[in-house]
Short mmCIF file of C-alpha atoms in Angstrom, two decimals:
data_model
loop_
_atom_site.label_atom_id
_atom_site.label_comp_id
_atom_site.label_asym_id
_atom_site.label_seq_id
_atom_site.Cartn_x
_atom_site.Cartn_y
_atom_site.Cartn_z
CA MET D 1 9.46 141.21 75.42
CA PRO D 2 12.55 141.12 77.67
CA PRO D 3 15.25 138.59 76.79
CA ARG D 4 15.23 135.32 78.68
CA PRO D 5 17.85 135.20 81.40
CA ALA D 6 20.70 132.82 80.84
CA PRO D 7 20.53 129.61 82.94
CA GLN D 8 22.49 129.75 86.14
CA GLY D 9 25.87 128.10 85.91
CA HIS D 10 26.09 128.65 82.13
CA GLY D 11 29.22 130.78 82.51
CA ARG D 12 30.78 128.24 84.82
CA GLN D 13 30.13 125.45 82.36
CA ARG D 14 31.80 127.49 79.63
CA ARG D 15 34.78 128.13 81.87
CA ARG D 16 35.07 124.45 82.63
CA ARG D 17 35.18 123.66 78.94
CA THR D 18 37.89 126.27 78.47
CA THR D 19 39.82 124.85 81.39
CA SER D 20 39.59 121.34 80.00
CA ARG D 21 41.02 122.55 76.67
CA SER D 22 43.93 124.21 78.46
CA ASN D 23 44.53 121.07 80.50
CA ALA D 24 44.55 119.04 77.31
CA SER D 25 47.22 121.31 75.85
CA GLU D 26 49.26 121.17 79.05
CA ALA D 27 48.97 117.40 79.24
CA SER D 28 51.01 117.09 76.06
CA GLU D 29 53.97 118.74 77.80
CA PRO D 30 56.05 116.34 79.95
CA LYS D 31 55.92 117.03 83.65
CA LEU D 32 57.80 115.66 86.61
CA LEU D 33 55.68 113.82 89.12
CA PRO D 34 55.32 115.64 92.45
CA LEU D 35 57.50 114.46 95.29
CA PRO D 36 55.60 111.78 97.19
CA ARG D 37 56.33 113.40 100.56
CA GLU D 38 53.54 115.82 99.66
CA GLN D 39 51.39 113.34 97.70
CA PHE D 40 51.89 110.19 99.79
CA ARG D 41 48.63 108.26 99.75
CA GLY D 42 49.52 105.30 101.95
CA ASN D 43 49.99 104.69 105.63
CA GLU D 44 53.37 105.83 106.91
CA LYS D 45 53.11 103.38 109.82
CA TRP D 46 52.92 100.21 107.73
CA THR D 47 55.13 97.37 108.92
CA PRO D 48 57.22 95.20 106.60
CA SER D 49 56.38 91.55 107.10
CA ILE D 50 59.64 89.89 108.19
CA HIS D 51 60.46 86.20 108.59
CA ARG D 52 63.81 84.60 109.36
CA PRO D 53 64.81 81.32 107.67
CA GLN D 54 66.10 78.67 110.03
CA ILE D 55 66.95 75.69 107.81
CA LYS D 56 70.67 75.81 107.07
CA ALA D 57 72.40 75.09 103.80
CA LYS D 58 74.89 72.27 104.32
CA PRO D 59 77.74 71.13 102.04
CA ALA D 60 75.94 67.86 101.35
CA ILE D 61 73.26 69.68 99.31
CA TYR D 62 75.41 72.37 97.67
CA ASP D 63 75.24 70.59 94.32
CA ARG D 64 71.45 70.50 94.46
CA LEU D 65 71.18 74.16 95.44
CA SER D 66 73.59 75.06 92.65
CA ALA D 67 71.46 73.17 90.13
CA LEU D 68 68.38 75.11 91.30
CA GLY D 69 70.23 78.45 91.10
CA LEU D 70 69.77 79.16 94.84
CA ILE D 71 73.26 78.45 96.16
CA HIS D 72 74.34 82.06 96.77
CA PHE D 73 71.06 83.09 98.30
CA ALA D 74 70.81 80.01 100.52
CA ARG D 75 74.27 80.66 102.01
CA MET D 76 73.67 84.30 102.93
CA GLY D 77 73.67 85.13 106.60
CA HIS D 78 70.81 86.74 108.47
CA VAL D 79 70.53 90.52 108.00
CA PRO D 80 68.15 92.37 110.39
CA LEU D 81 65.79 94.71 108.57
CA ASP D 82 65.61 98.45 109.24
CA ARG D 83 61.88 99.18 109.22
CA SER D 84 62.35 102.95 109.36
CA LEU D 85 64.62 102.87 106.31
CA LEU D 86 62.14 100.78 104.33
CA GLN D 87 59.23 103.02 105.28
CA GLY D 88 61.18 106.11 104.22
CA LEU D 89 62.05 104.58 100.85
CA ALA D 90 58.44 103.58 100.19
CA MET D 91 57.37 107.22 100.57
CA PHE D 92 59.39 108.06 97.44
CA TRP D 93 58.03 105.18 95.35
CA ARG D 94 55.77 106.03 92.42
CA PRO D 95 53.64 103.11 91.12
CA GLU D 96 53.06 105.01 87.85
CA THR D 97 56.70 104.54 86.86
CA HIS D 98 57.79 101.75 89.24
CA SER D 99 60.67 103.87 90.43
CA PHE D 100 61.74 106.12 93.29
CA HIS D 101 61.43 109.86 92.69
CA PHE D 102 64.09 111.37 94.92
CA PRO D 103 65.08 115.06 94.99
CA ILE D 104 68.33 113.99 93.30
CA GLY D 105 66.53 112.17 90.49
CA GLU D 106 64.76 108.96 89.56
CA MET D 107 66.11 105.56 90.63
CA THR D 108 64.87 101.99 90.79
CA VAL D 109 65.96 98.43 91.61
CA THR D 110 67.03 96.45 88.54
CA LEU D 111 67.71 92.84 87.61
CA GLU D 112 71.43 93.56 87.87
CA ASP D 113 70.93 94.48 91.52
CA VAL D 114 69.11 91.21 92.15
CA ALA D 115 71.91 89.25 90.50
CA PHE D 116 74.66 91.01 92.45
CA LEU D 117 73.01 91.33 95.86
CA PHE D 118 71.11 88.05 96.00
CA GLY D 119 73.15 85.99 93.55
CA LEU D 120 69.97 84.77 91.85
CA PRO D 121 69.85 83.88 88.14
CA THR D 122 68.13 86.42 85.87
CA THR D 123 67.66 84.11 82.88
CA GLY D 124 65.72 80.91 82.46
CA ALA D 125 62.15 79.68 82.58
CA PRO D 126 59.49 81.98 84.07
CA VAL D 127 58.38 81.25 87.62
CA THR D 128 54.80 80.25 86.89
CA GLY D 129 52.51 77.25 86.96
CA ARG D 130 49.06 75.96 87.85
CA SER D 131 47.55 76.89 91.20
CA ASP D 132 45.21 73.90 91.30
CA GLY D 133 46.31 70.36 91.85
CA GLU D 134 46.56 67.49 94.29
CA TRP D 135 48.88 69.31 96.66
CA GLN D 136 48.45 66.83 99.49
CA THR D 137 49.60 64.06 97.17
CA LYS D 138 52.47 66.22 95.92
CA THR D 139 53.51 67.06 99.49
CA ALA D 140 53.48 63.41 100.48
CA GLU D 141 55.54 62.50 97.43
CA LEU D 142 58.19 65.22 97.62
CA LEU D 143 58.46 66.10 101.32
CA MET D 144 57.21 63.37 103.61
CA PRO D 145 59.56 60.58 104.79
CA PRO D 146 58.75 56.92 104.08
CA ASN D 147 56.06 55.19 106.15
CA PHE D 148 54.46 58.46 107.28
CA GLU D 149 50.98 58.46 108.80
CA ASN D 150 47.99 60.30 107.38
CA GLN D 151 47.71 62.41 110.52
CA ASP D 152 51.27 63.64 109.98
CA LEU D 153 50.33 64.76 106.48
CA GLU D 154 47.23 66.59 107.71
CA ASP D 155 49.24 68.39 110.40
CA MET D 156 51.59 69.72 107.72
CA PHE D 157 48.99 72.21 106.50
CA ARG D 158 47.82 75.30 108.32
CA LYS D 159 44.15 75.45 109.26
CA GLY D 160 42.19 78.11 107.44
CA TYR D 161 44.72 78.33 104.57
CA VAL D 162 44.20 75.87 101.72
CA TYR D 163 47.37 73.86 101.23
CA HIS D 164 49.71 76.19 103.12
CA ILE D 165 52.55 74.17 104.65
CA LYS D 166 53.40 75.28 108.18
CA LEU D 167 57.02 76.38 108.50
CA VAL D 168 57.42 74.82 111.94
CA ASN D 169 56.54 71.38 110.56
CA LEU D 170 58.73 72.00 107.54
CA ARG D 171 61.65 72.62 109.85
CA THR D 172 60.85 69.49 111.83
CA LEU D 173 61.40 67.44 108.69
CA CYS D 174 64.95 68.85 108.55
CA SER D 175 65.84 68.19 112.19
CA HIS D 176 68.72 65.89 111.16
CA GLU D 177 71.72 67.55 109.57
CA PRO D 178 72.42 66.10 106.10
CA HIS D 179 75.77 64.46 105.42
CA GLU D 180 77.46 63.10 102.34
CA ASP D 181 76.48 59.55 103.33
CA SER D 182 72.80 60.46 103.90
CA PRO D 183 70.26 58.76 101.63
CA GLU D 184 69.64 60.55 98.35
CA GLU D 185 65.92 60.77 99.12
CA TYR D 186 66.58 62.60 102.38
CA LEU D 187 68.95 65.04 100.69
CA ASP D 188 66.26 65.76 98.10
CA ARG D 189 63.63 66.36 100.79
CA TYR D 190 66.01 68.59 102.75
CA THR D 191 66.75 70.66 99.64
CA ARG D 192 63.06 71.11 98.87
CA ALA D 193 62.30 72.10 102.46
CA LEU D 194 65.12 74.65 102.45
CA ALA D 195 63.94 76.11 99.13
CA LEU D 196 60.34 76.32 100.36
CA GLU D 197 61.45 78.19 103.49
CA LEU D 198 63.43 80.66 101.38
CA PHE D 199 60.37 81.20 99.18
CA GLY D 200 58.00 81.70 102.10
CA CYS D 201 60.29 83.80 104.30
CA VAL D 202 62.36 86.03 102.02
CA MET D 203 61.77 85.67 98.29
CA PHE D 204 57.96 85.42 97.94
CA PRO D 205 56.43 85.88 101.41
CA ASP D 206 52.70 86.34 101.84
CA ASN D 207 50.34 87.27 104.66
CA SER D 208 50.15 83.74 106.04
CA SER D 209 53.12 84.71 108.31
CA ASN D 210 54.02 81.15 109.35
CA ALA D 211 53.32 79.05 106.24
CA VAL D 212 54.35 78.69 102.62
CA PRO D 213 52.03 77.72 99.73
CA ALA D 214 52.46 74.13 98.60
CA ILE D 215 52.14 75.25 94.96
CA TYR D 216 55.87 76.01 94.99
CA LEU D 217 56.50 72.26 95.11
CA SER D 218 55.69 72.17 91.40
CA LEU D 219 58.91 74.14 90.85
CA LEU D 220 60.93 71.65 92.91
CA GLN D 221 59.92 68.41 91.25
CA HIS D 222 63.54 67.70 90.35
CA VAL D 223 66.48 68.98 92.41
CA ARG D 224 69.33 66.98 90.85
CA GLY D 225 70.34 65.57 87.51
CA SER D 226 69.58 66.77 84.02
CA ASP D 227 65.85 67.17 84.68
CA VAL D 228 66.29 70.24 86.89
CA VAL D 229 64.50 73.27 85.41
CA LYS D 230 66.49 76.51 85.42
CA TYR D 231 64.11 79.21 86.64
CA ASN D 232 64.46 82.99 86.44
CA TRP D 233 64.29 83.58 90.20
CA GLY D 234 65.70 87.11 89.90
CA ALA D 235 62.87 88.46 87.74
CA ALA D 236 60.24 86.87 90.00
CA VAL D 237 61.75 88.41 93.14
CA LEU D 238 62.00 91.84 91.48
CA ALA D 239 58.36 91.68 90.37
CA CYS D 240 57.36 90.72 93.92
CA LEU D 241 59.26 93.73 95.29
CA TYR D 242 57.58 96.09 92.81
CA ARG D 243 54.16 94.80 93.82
CA ALA D 244 54.95 95.20 97.53
CA LEU D 245 56.13 98.79 96.99
CA ASP D 246 53.02 99.59 94.97
CA THR D 247 50.89 98.34 97.86
CA ALA D 248 52.88 100.23 100.47
CA SER D 249 52.79 103.53 98.56
CA VAL D 250 49.10 103.46 97.63
CA HIS D 251 47.12 101.44 100.13
CA GLY D 252 49.37 101.21 103.16
CA PRO D 253 47.92 98.27 105.15
CA SER D 254 49.39 97.42 108.54
CA ARG D 255 51.58 94.52 107.33
CA ILE D 256 52.96 94.14 103.83
CA PRO D 257 54.86 91.02 102.73
CA GLY D 258 57.65 91.31 100.20
CA PRO D 259 61.37 90.71 99.57
CA TRP D 260 62.34 93.72 101.70
CA LEU D 261 65.87 92.46 102.25
CA LEU D 262 66.61 93.18 98.58
CA LEU D 263 65.46 96.80 98.94
CA GLN D 264 67.55 97.30 102.08
CA LEU D 265 70.73 95.92 100.52
CA TRP D 266 70.09 98.05 97.44
CA SER D 267 69.80 101.14 99.65
CA TRP D 268 73.05 100.32 101.41
CA THR D 269 74.91 100.13 98.10
CA ARG D 270 73.49 103.43 96.84
CA PHE D 271 73.24 105.82 99.78
CA LEU D 272 75.47 106.79 102.69
CA ALA D 273 72.46 107.45 104.93
CA CYS D 274 71.49 104.51 107.16
CA ARG D 275 74.36 102.42 105.79
CA PRO D 276 75.96 100.23 108.49
CA LYS D 277 79.68 99.98 108.99
CA ALA D 278 80.97 96.93 107.16
CA LEU D 279 82.64 94.22 109.21
CA GLU D 280 84.95 93.52 106.29
CA ASP D 281 87.54 95.95 104.92
CA PHE D 282 86.21 97.12 101.55
CA THR D 283 84.68 100.33 100.20
CA ASN D 284 83.01 99.34 96.92
CA TRP D 285 79.46 99.88 98.15
CA GLY D 286 78.49 101.77 95.01
CA GLN D 287 79.61 99.00 92.63
CA PRO D 288 78.16 95.76 94.04
CA THR D 289 79.44 92.50 92.64
CA ILE D 290 79.68 88.99 93.98
CA GLU D 291 83.25 89.76 95.03
CA THR D 292 82.71 93.22 96.55
CA CYS D 293 79.47 92.48 98.45
CA VAL D 294 81.28 90.34 100.98
CA PRO D 295 78.78 90.85 103.86
CA PHE D 296 75.97 89.52 101.67
CA GLY D 297 77.52 86.19 100.68
CA ARG D 298 80.68 84.22 100.07
CA LYS D 299 82.87 84.33 97.00
CA TRP D 300 81.86 82.19 94.00
CA THR D 301 84.70 81.35 91.66
CA VAL D 302 84.63 80.61 87.95
CA ASN D 303 85.16 76.87 88.37
CA LYS D 304 82.13 76.70 90.70
CA THR D 305 84.03 75.85 93.85
CA PHE D 306 83.53 77.60 97.13
CA ASP D 307 86.26 79.68 98.67
CA ALA D 308 86.67 80.11 102.38
CA PRO D 309 84.96 83.18 103.89
CA HIS D 310 86.96 86.39 103.83
CA LYS D 311 88.77 87.03 107.08
#
């Protein structure tokens, strides 16, 4: 009786098992990730979501901003974003390691960069809280002026987004410039409105484009005195940037919100390419500090007094 023929594909199955054993042995050896220019999985034409804050930091609220840890960041001038530069950097980002894999080596943005470039604190309480709550009541308590009407409160929120405060109405609340003789309640409301705009435009932007979640008001319950909570804004902004880069490198939707200004300033301090010519006379781009990063903010002295801008 002739032998039974072997099933078709039997040899291939055996080869696959052999290949899997060799892959298992090779997996134990460390390997460099491939350059993302060849393995880029996202959309190279994604657009960074950009918003420009319009509420100005005034001397009358400097003490409140300092207590919140936002004084340096609130006093920074507007810096236009280079979309091409940000798109090019995202192509080198690897979400597996949360770092850039350049031909020259591996690099990433650190908490030290956030502290130097944005002047945000990197120690303190975590930026977290409950997402549910009576946000209309909280908005009326912390933002609205006395004797407001219910219709004014309803107009504060964007339609279609649950408890998203519209930036245009937020700016309307700050139409009067604060002075030293302004009521304390107005200075508190102005400080909260300025902080909310910074959160919604630069630090923690989202896809709402023209609104900021009211949940951030829970972080701004107190803006003066000993009850102010010291939050770790730097770590929260860095985590937001990592998440935005992960999204841009993997999924690549048309618009991606994130603290892109931090990434651009980091690139300027690390690479000659795409770096603008500084208006001020200094060359310490590679070693950013509060003193050397003059275009990004004003000098902050040890005794917590503000110096005049560098001429």
